[in-house]
């Protein structure tokens, strides 16, 4: 499995444990109840060294919900849930760091919490995806 696919599956599993989210999606859902999360690990670059295969992945998490204190608490819980190290089957997570955090507001009044993370992964022996 590719590094991005494996990392995305791990993040979806971790964030699905947050009971306040109505759902976790791989892309924008057609209809979903607030608050929900969209996970995107599609931006991937080579991060290899001379003796080890590596990938750098830009992870984008966008949570949409109603404005207020509960949304801000969920935003913090989401960050705490994702940033700790992940154990993957074929890849070792060298680093997972917050690159950007911002909030937006849609014309309908919903808030969007945008987290961009930079993940650097090294292949465990034999993995070359």
Short mmCIF file of N, CA and C in Angstrom, two decimals:
data_model
loop_
_atom_site.label_atom_id
_atom_site.label_comp_id
_atom_site.label_asym_id
_atom_site.label_seq_id
_atom_site.Cartn_x
_atom_site.Cartn_y
_atom_site.Cartn_z
N UNK A 1 0.86 -1.18 0.00
CA UNK A 1 0.00 0.00 0.00
C UNK A 1 0.90 1.24 0.00
N UNK A 2 0.48 2.25 -0.73
CA UNK A 2 1.29 3.48 -0.79
C UNK A 2 1.34 4.16 0.57
N UNK A 3 2.36 5.00 0.73
CA UNK A 3 2.53 5.72 2.00
C UNK A 3 1.32 6.61 2.28
N UNK A 4 0.83 7.33 1.26
CA UNK A 4 -0.31 8.23 1.46
C UNK A 4 -1.56 7.47 1.84
N UNK A 5 -1.82 6.36 1.17
CA UNK A 5 -3.02 5.57 1.47
C UNK A 5 -2.96 4.98 2.87
N UNK A 6 -1.79 4.52 3.25
CA UNK A 6 -1.64 3.94 4.59
C UNK A 6 -1.79 4.99 5.68
N UNK A 7 -1.19 6.17 5.46
CA UNK A 7 -1.31 7.26 6.43
C UNK A 7 -2.75 7.74 6.52
N UNK A 8 -3.42 7.89 5.39
CA UNK A 8 -4.81 8.35 5.40
C UNK A 8 -5.70 7.36 6.15
N UNK A 9 -5.51 6.07 5.92
CA UNK A 9 -6.30 5.06 6.63
C UNK A 9 -6.08 5.15 8.14
N UNK A 10 -4.83 5.38 8.57
CA UNK A 10 -4.53 5.50 10.00
C UNK A 10 -5.19 6.74 10.59
N UNK A 11 -5.18 7.85 9.87
CA UNK A 11 -5.80 9.08 10.37
C UNK A 11 -7.31 8.94 10.43
N UNK A 12 -7.91 8.31 9.43
CA UNK A 12 -9.36 8.09 9.44
C UNK A 12 -9.74 7.22 10.64
N UNK A 13 -8.98 6.17 10.90
CA UNK A 13 -9.24 5.30 12.05
C UNK A 13 -9.14 6.08 13.36
N UNK A 14 -8.09 6.89 13.50
CA UNK A 14 -7.89 7.65 14.74
C UNK A 14 -8.99 8.68 14.96
N UNK A 15 -9.37 9.40 13.92
CA UNK A 15 -10.36 10.46 14.07
C UNK A 15 -11.79 9.93 14.17
N UNK A 16 -12.02 8.73 13.67
CA UNK A 16 -13.35 8.13 13.78
C UNK A 16 -13.72 7.84 15.23
N UNK A 17 -12.71 7.82 16.11
CA UNK A 17 -12.97 7.56 17.52
C UNK A 17 -13.50 8.79 18.26
N UNK A 18 -13.49 9.96 17.60
CA UNK A 18 -14.03 11.17 18.23
C UNK A 18 -15.56 11.13 18.14
N UNK A 19 -16.24 10.93 19.28
CA UNK A 19 -17.69 10.74 19.24
C UNK A 19 -18.47 11.98 18.79
N UNK A 20 -17.87 13.16 18.89
CA UNK A 20 -18.59 14.38 18.52
C UNK A 20 -18.71 14.56 17.01
N UNK A 21 -17.87 13.87 16.23
CA UNK A 21 -17.96 13.98 14.77
C UNK A 21 -19.09 13.12 14.23
N UNK A 22 -19.83 13.65 13.27
CA UNK A 22 -20.89 12.85 12.66
C UNK A 22 -20.34 11.89 11.62
N UNK A 23 -19.14 12.18 11.10
CA UNK A 23 -18.52 11.30 10.12
C UNK A 23 -17.15 11.79 9.71
N UNK A 24 -16.37 10.87 9.15
CA UNK A 24 -15.04 11.18 8.61
C UNK A 24 -15.06 10.71 7.17
N UNK A 25 -14.67 11.60 6.24
CA UNK A 25 -14.80 11.32 4.81
C UNK A 25 -13.48 11.53 4.09
N UNK A 26 -13.32 10.81 2.97
CA UNK A 26 -12.13 10.94 2.12
C UNK A 26 -12.26 12.09 1.15
N UNK A 27 -13.43 12.65 1.02
CA UNK A 27 -13.67 13.78 0.14
C UNK A 27 -14.90 14.51 0.64
N UNK A 28 -15.18 15.69 0.09
CA UNK A 28 -16.36 16.43 0.54
C UNK A 28 -17.64 15.61 0.35
N UNK A 29 -18.41 15.41 1.41
CA UNK A 29 -19.64 14.61 1.28
C UNK A 29 -20.75 15.42 0.62
N UNK A 30 -21.64 14.72 -0.08
CA UNK A 30 -22.78 15.39 -0.72
C UNK A 30 -23.69 16.00 0.34
N UNK A 31 -23.98 15.23 1.34
CA UNK A 31 -24.81 15.70 2.46
C UNK A 31 -24.27 15.06 3.73
N UNK A 32 -23.97 15.87 4.69
CA UNK A 32 -23.47 15.35 5.96
C UNK A 32 -23.92 16.28 7.07
N UNK A 33 -24.13 15.70 8.22
CA UNK A 33 -24.53 16.46 9.40
C UNK A 33 -23.28 17.06 10.04
N UNK A 34 -23.37 18.31 10.51
CA UNK A 34 -22.26 18.95 11.22
C UNK A 34 -22.11 18.33 12.59
N UNK A 35 -20.93 18.29 13.13
CA UNK A 35 -19.63 18.53 12.52
C UNK A 35 -19.11 17.27 11.84
N UNK A 36 -18.43 17.45 10.72
CA UNK A 36 -17.82 16.33 10.02
C UNK A 36 -16.40 16.71 9.60
N UNK A 37 -15.62 15.69 9.24
CA UNK A 37 -14.22 15.88 8.90
C UNK A 37 -13.93 15.31 7.53
N UNK A 38 -13.13 16.03 6.75
CA UNK A 38 -12.65 15.56 5.45
C UNK A 38 -11.13 15.40 5.55
N UNK A 39 -10.62 14.22 5.17
CA UNK A 39 -9.19 13.91 5.25
C UNK A 39 -8.65 13.75 3.83
N UNK A 40 -7.55 14.45 3.51
CA UNK A 40 -6.94 14.37 2.19
C UNK A 40 -5.43 14.22 2.32
N UNK A 41 -4.90 13.11 1.83
CA UNK A 41 -3.45 12.86 1.83
C UNK A 41 -2.95 12.68 0.40
N UNK A 42 -3.46 13.47 -0.52
CA UNK A 42 -3.16 13.23 -1.94
C UNK A 42 -1.88 13.91 -2.44
N UNK A 43 -1.32 14.85 -1.70
CA UNK A 43 -0.11 15.53 -2.13
C UNK A 43 1.10 14.81 -1.53
N UNK A 44 1.91 14.21 -2.40
CA UNK A 44 3.01 13.35 -1.95
C UNK A 44 4.27 13.65 -2.76
N UNK A 45 5.42 13.70 -2.08
CA UNK A 45 6.71 13.96 -2.72
C UNK A 45 7.74 12.93 -2.27
N UNK A 46 8.77 12.79 -3.08
CA UNK A 46 9.87 11.90 -2.72
C UNK A 46 10.65 12.51 -1.55
N UNK A 47 10.99 11.70 -0.59
CA UNK A 47 11.77 12.13 0.57
C UNK A 47 12.80 11.06 0.90
N UNK A 48 13.36 10.47 -0.16
CA UNK A 48 14.30 9.38 0.01
C UNK A 48 15.68 9.88 0.38
N UNK A 49 16.41 9.02 1.05
CA UNK A 49 17.82 9.25 1.34
C UNK A 49 18.61 8.24 0.51
N UNK A 50 19.90 8.29 0.58
CA UNK A 50 20.71 7.41 -0.27
C UNK A 50 20.43 5.92 -0.01
N UNK A 51 20.13 5.56 1.21
CA UNK A 51 19.92 4.15 1.53
C UNK A 51 18.48 3.80 1.94
N UNK A 52 17.59 4.79 1.96
CA UNK A 52 16.23 4.49 2.42
C UNK A 52 15.20 5.27 1.61
N UNK A 53 14.14 4.56 1.24
CA UNK A 53 13.04 5.14 0.48
C UNK A 53 12.13 5.92 1.44
N UNK A 54 11.79 7.15 1.07
CA UNK A 54 10.93 7.96 1.92
C UNK A 54 9.93 8.77 1.13
N UNK A 55 8.87 9.20 1.80
CA UNK A 55 7.82 10.02 1.20
C UNK A 55 7.50 11.16 2.15
N UNK A 56 7.24 12.35 1.57
CA UNK A 56 6.73 13.48 2.35
C UNK A 56 5.31 13.72 1.87
N UNK A 57 4.37 13.74 2.80
CA UNK A 57 2.96 13.83 2.46
C UNK A 57 2.35 15.04 3.14
N UNK A 58 1.61 15.81 2.36
CA UNK A 58 0.86 16.93 2.92
C UNK A 58 -0.53 16.41 3.28
N UNK A 59 -0.85 16.50 4.55
CA UNK A 59 -2.13 16.01 5.06
C UNK A 59 -3.04 17.22 5.29
N UNK A 60 -4.19 17.21 4.65
CA UNK A 60 -5.15 18.31 4.85
C UNK A 60 -6.38 17.75 5.55
N UNK A 61 -6.69 18.36 6.68
CA UNK A 61 -7.88 18.00 7.45
C UNK A 61 -8.78 19.22 7.49
N UNK A 62 -10.02 19.06 7.09
CA UNK A 62 -10.97 20.17 7.15
C UNK A 62 -12.20 19.68 7.91
N UNK A 63 -12.46 20.34 9.02
CA UNK A 63 -13.64 20.02 9.83
C UNK A 63 -14.65 21.16 9.68
N UNK A 64 -15.88 20.81 9.35
CA UNK A 64 -16.95 21.80 9.21
C UNK A 64 -17.95 21.61 10.33
N UNK A 65 -18.43 22.73 10.89
CA UNK A 65 -19.41 22.66 11.97
C UNK A 65 -20.01 24.00 12.27
N UNK A 66 -20.86 24.02 13.27
CA UNK A 66 -21.51 25.27 13.71
C UNK A 66 -20.57 26.04 14.62
N UNK A 67 -20.58 27.37 14.52
CA UNK A 67 -19.70 28.17 15.36
C UNK A 67 -20.04 28.02 16.84
N UNK A 68 -19.02 28.17 17.67
CA UNK A 68 -19.24 28.15 19.11
C UNK A 68 -18.16 27.42 19.86
N UNK A 69 -18.27 27.41 21.19
CA UNK A 69 -17.25 26.80 22.03
C UNK A 69 -17.07 25.30 21.79
N UNK A 70 -18.16 24.58 21.51
CA UNK A 70 -18.05 23.13 21.27
C UNK A 70 -17.21 22.85 20.03
N UNK A 71 -17.35 23.69 19.01
CA UNK A 71 -16.56 23.53 17.79
C UNK A 71 -15.07 23.73 18.10
N UNK A 72 -14.76 24.74 18.90
CA UNK A 72 -13.36 25.02 19.25
C UNK A 72 -12.76 23.89 20.08
N UNK A 73 -13.55 23.32 20.98
CA UNK A 73 -13.09 22.18 21.77
C UNK A 73 -12.81 20.96 20.87
N UNK A 74 -13.70 20.74 19.90
CA UNK A 74 -13.53 19.62 18.98
C UNK A 74 -12.29 19.84 18.09
N UNK A 75 -12.05 21.08 17.73
CA UNK A 75 -10.86 21.41 16.93
C UNK A 75 -9.59 21.02 17.70
N UNK A 76 -9.53 21.33 18.98
CA UNK A 76 -8.38 20.97 19.81
C UNK A 76 -8.26 19.45 19.95
N UNK A 77 -9.38 18.79 20.17
CA UNK A 77 -9.38 17.33 20.32
C UNK A 77 -8.90 16.66 19.03
N UNK A 78 -9.31 17.20 17.90
CA UNK A 78 -8.89 16.66 16.61
C UNK A 78 -7.38 16.75 16.46
N UNK A 79 -6.82 17.89 16.77
CA UNK A 79 -5.38 18.07 16.65
C UNK A 79 -4.63 17.12 17.58
N UNK A 80 -5.10 16.97 18.81
CA UNK A 80 -4.45 16.07 19.76
C UNK A 80 -4.56 14.62 19.33
N UNK A 81 -5.65 14.28 18.64
CA UNK A 81 -5.89 12.92 18.18
C UNK A 81 -4.97 12.55 17.02
N UNK A 82 -4.68 13.51 16.15
CA UNK A 82 -3.92 13.23 14.92
C UNK A 82 -2.42 13.37 15.10
N UNK A 83 -1.96 14.36 15.86
CA UNK A 83 -0.53 14.65 15.91
C UNK A 83 0.35 13.59 16.58
N UNK A 84 -0.13 12.82 17.56
CA UNK A 84 0.76 11.79 18.11
C UNK A 84 1.20 10.81 17.01
N UNK A 85 2.34 10.18 17.23
CA UNK A 85 2.89 9.26 16.24
C UNK A 85 1.94 8.15 15.84
N UNK A 86 2.05 7.76 14.62
CA UNK A 86 1.22 6.69 14.07
C UNK A 86 2.11 5.49 13.76
N UNK A 87 1.59 4.31 13.98
CA UNK A 87 2.28 3.10 13.59
C UNK A 87 1.59 2.57 12.34
N UNK A 88 2.36 2.43 11.27
CA UNK A 88 1.83 1.94 10.01
C UNK A 88 2.46 0.59 9.69
N UNK A 89 1.80 -0.19 8.86
CA UNK A 89 2.28 -1.54 8.55
C UNK A 89 3.58 -1.53 7.75
N UNK A 90 3.68 -0.67 6.74
CA UNK A 90 4.83 -0.69 5.84
C UNK A 90 5.71 0.55 5.89
N UNK A 91 5.33 1.50 6.72
CA UNK A 91 6.04 2.78 6.77
C UNK A 91 6.28 3.20 8.21
N UNK A 92 7.41 3.81 8.44
CA UNK A 92 7.73 4.36 9.75
C UNK A 92 7.53 5.87 9.67
N UNK A 93 6.75 6.43 10.59
CA UNK A 93 6.50 7.87 10.60
C UNK A 93 7.69 8.55 11.27
N UNK A 94 8.48 9.24 10.46
CA UNK A 94 9.66 9.94 10.96
C UNK A 94 9.23 11.22 11.68
N UNK A 95 8.29 11.95 11.08
CA UNK A 95 7.76 13.15 11.73
C UNK A 95 6.36 13.44 11.22
N UNK A 96 5.57 14.05 12.07
CA UNK A 96 4.22 14.50 11.73
C UNK A 96 4.03 15.82 12.46
N UNK A 97 4.08 16.92 11.69
CA UNK A 97 4.09 18.24 12.31
C UNK A 97 3.00 19.14 11.71
N UNK A 98 2.48 20.02 12.55
CA UNK A 98 1.49 20.99 12.11
C UNK A 98 2.20 22.06 11.27
N UNK A 99 1.75 22.24 10.04
CA UNK A 99 2.33 23.26 9.15
C UNK A 99 1.48 24.52 9.14
N UNK A 100 0.16 24.36 9.24
CA UNK A 100 -0.73 25.52 9.20
C UNK A 100 -2.06 25.17 9.87
N UNK A 101 -2.63 26.18 10.51
CA UNK A 101 -3.95 26.03 11.13
C UNK A 101 -4.70 27.33 10.89
N UNK A 102 -5.89 27.23 10.32
CA UNK A 102 -6.69 28.43 10.09
C UNK A 102 -8.17 28.08 10.15
N UNK A 103 -8.98 29.11 10.33
CA UNK A 103 -10.43 28.95 10.34
C UNK A 103 -11.03 29.82 9.23
N UNK A 104 -12.08 29.29 8.62
CA UNK A 104 -12.82 30.05 7.62
C UNK A 104 -14.29 30.00 7.99
N UNK A 105 -15.05 30.83 7.33
CA UNK A 105 -16.50 30.85 7.56
C UNK A 105 -17.20 30.85 6.22
N UNK A 106 -18.15 29.95 6.05
CA UNK A 106 -18.89 29.89 4.80
C UNK A 106 -19.99 30.95 4.81
N UNK A 107 -20.51 31.33 3.64
CA UNK A 107 -21.60 32.31 3.60
C UNK A 107 -22.84 31.86 4.37
N UNK A 108 -23.01 30.55 4.51
CA UNK A 108 -24.16 30.02 5.25
C UNK A 108 -23.95 30.08 6.76
N UNK A 109 -22.73 30.43 7.20
CA UNK A 109 -22.47 30.58 8.63
C UNK A 109 -21.68 29.46 9.28
N UNK A 110 -21.45 28.37 8.56
CA UNK A 110 -20.67 27.27 9.14
C UNK A 110 -19.20 27.66 9.23
N UNK A 111 -18.52 27.12 10.22
CA UNK A 111 -17.09 27.33 10.37
C UNK A 111 -16.33 26.16 9.76
N UNK A 112 -15.17 26.46 9.22
CA UNK A 112 -14.26 25.42 8.74
C UNK A 112 -12.94 25.55 9.47
N UNK A 113 -12.48 24.46 10.03
CA UNK A 113 -11.17 24.42 10.68
C UNK A 113 -10.25 23.65 9.75
N UNK A 114 -9.21 24.32 9.26
CA UNK A 114 -8.30 23.73 8.28
C UNK A 114 -6.96 23.47 8.95
N UNK A 115 -6.58 22.21 9.03
CA UNK A 115 -5.27 21.83 9.57
C UNK A 115 -4.46 21.24 8.43
N UNK A 116 -3.26 21.74 8.23
CA UNK A 116 -2.34 21.17 7.25
C UNK A 116 -1.15 20.63 8.03
N UNK A 117 -0.88 19.36 7.81
CA UNK A 117 0.22 18.68 8.50
C UNK A 117 1.25 18.24 7.47
N UNK A 118 2.50 18.17 7.89
CA UNK A 118 3.56 17.63 7.04
C UNK A 118 4.01 16.32 7.67
N UNK A 119 3.87 15.25 6.92
CA UNK A 119 4.27 13.93 7.40
C UNK A 119 5.46 13.45 6.59
N UNK A 120 6.47 12.95 7.27
CA UNK A 120 7.62 12.35 6.60
C UNK A 120 7.72 10.90 7.03
N UNK A 121 7.68 10.02 6.03
CA UNK A 121 7.66 8.59 6.29
C UNK A 121 8.85 7.91 5.62
N UNK A 122 9.37 6.90 6.29
CA UNK A 122 10.43 6.08 5.74
C UNK A 122 9.91 4.66 5.57
N UNK A 123 10.26 4.04 4.44
CA UNK A 123 9.78 2.69 4.17
C UNK A 123 10.45 1.69 5.11
N UNK A 124 9.63 0.76 5.56
CA UNK A 124 10.17 -0.37 6.32
C UNK A 124 10.69 -1.33 5.26
N UNK A 125 11.76 -2.04 5.52
CA UNK A 125 12.44 -2.89 4.54
C UNK A 125 11.51 -3.51 3.51
N UNK A 126 11.90 -3.36 2.26
CA UNK A 126 11.19 -4.01 1.16
C UNK A 126 10.08 -3.19 0.55
N UNK A 127 9.58 -2.17 1.21
CA UNK A 127 8.45 -1.36 0.68
C UNK A 127 8.99 -0.30 -0.26
N UNK A 128 8.49 -0.25 -1.49
CA UNK A 128 8.94 0.73 -2.49
C UNK A 128 7.78 1.41 -3.19
N UNK A 129 6.62 1.52 -2.59
CA UNK A 129 5.47 2.16 -3.26
C UNK A 129 5.62 3.65 -3.26
#
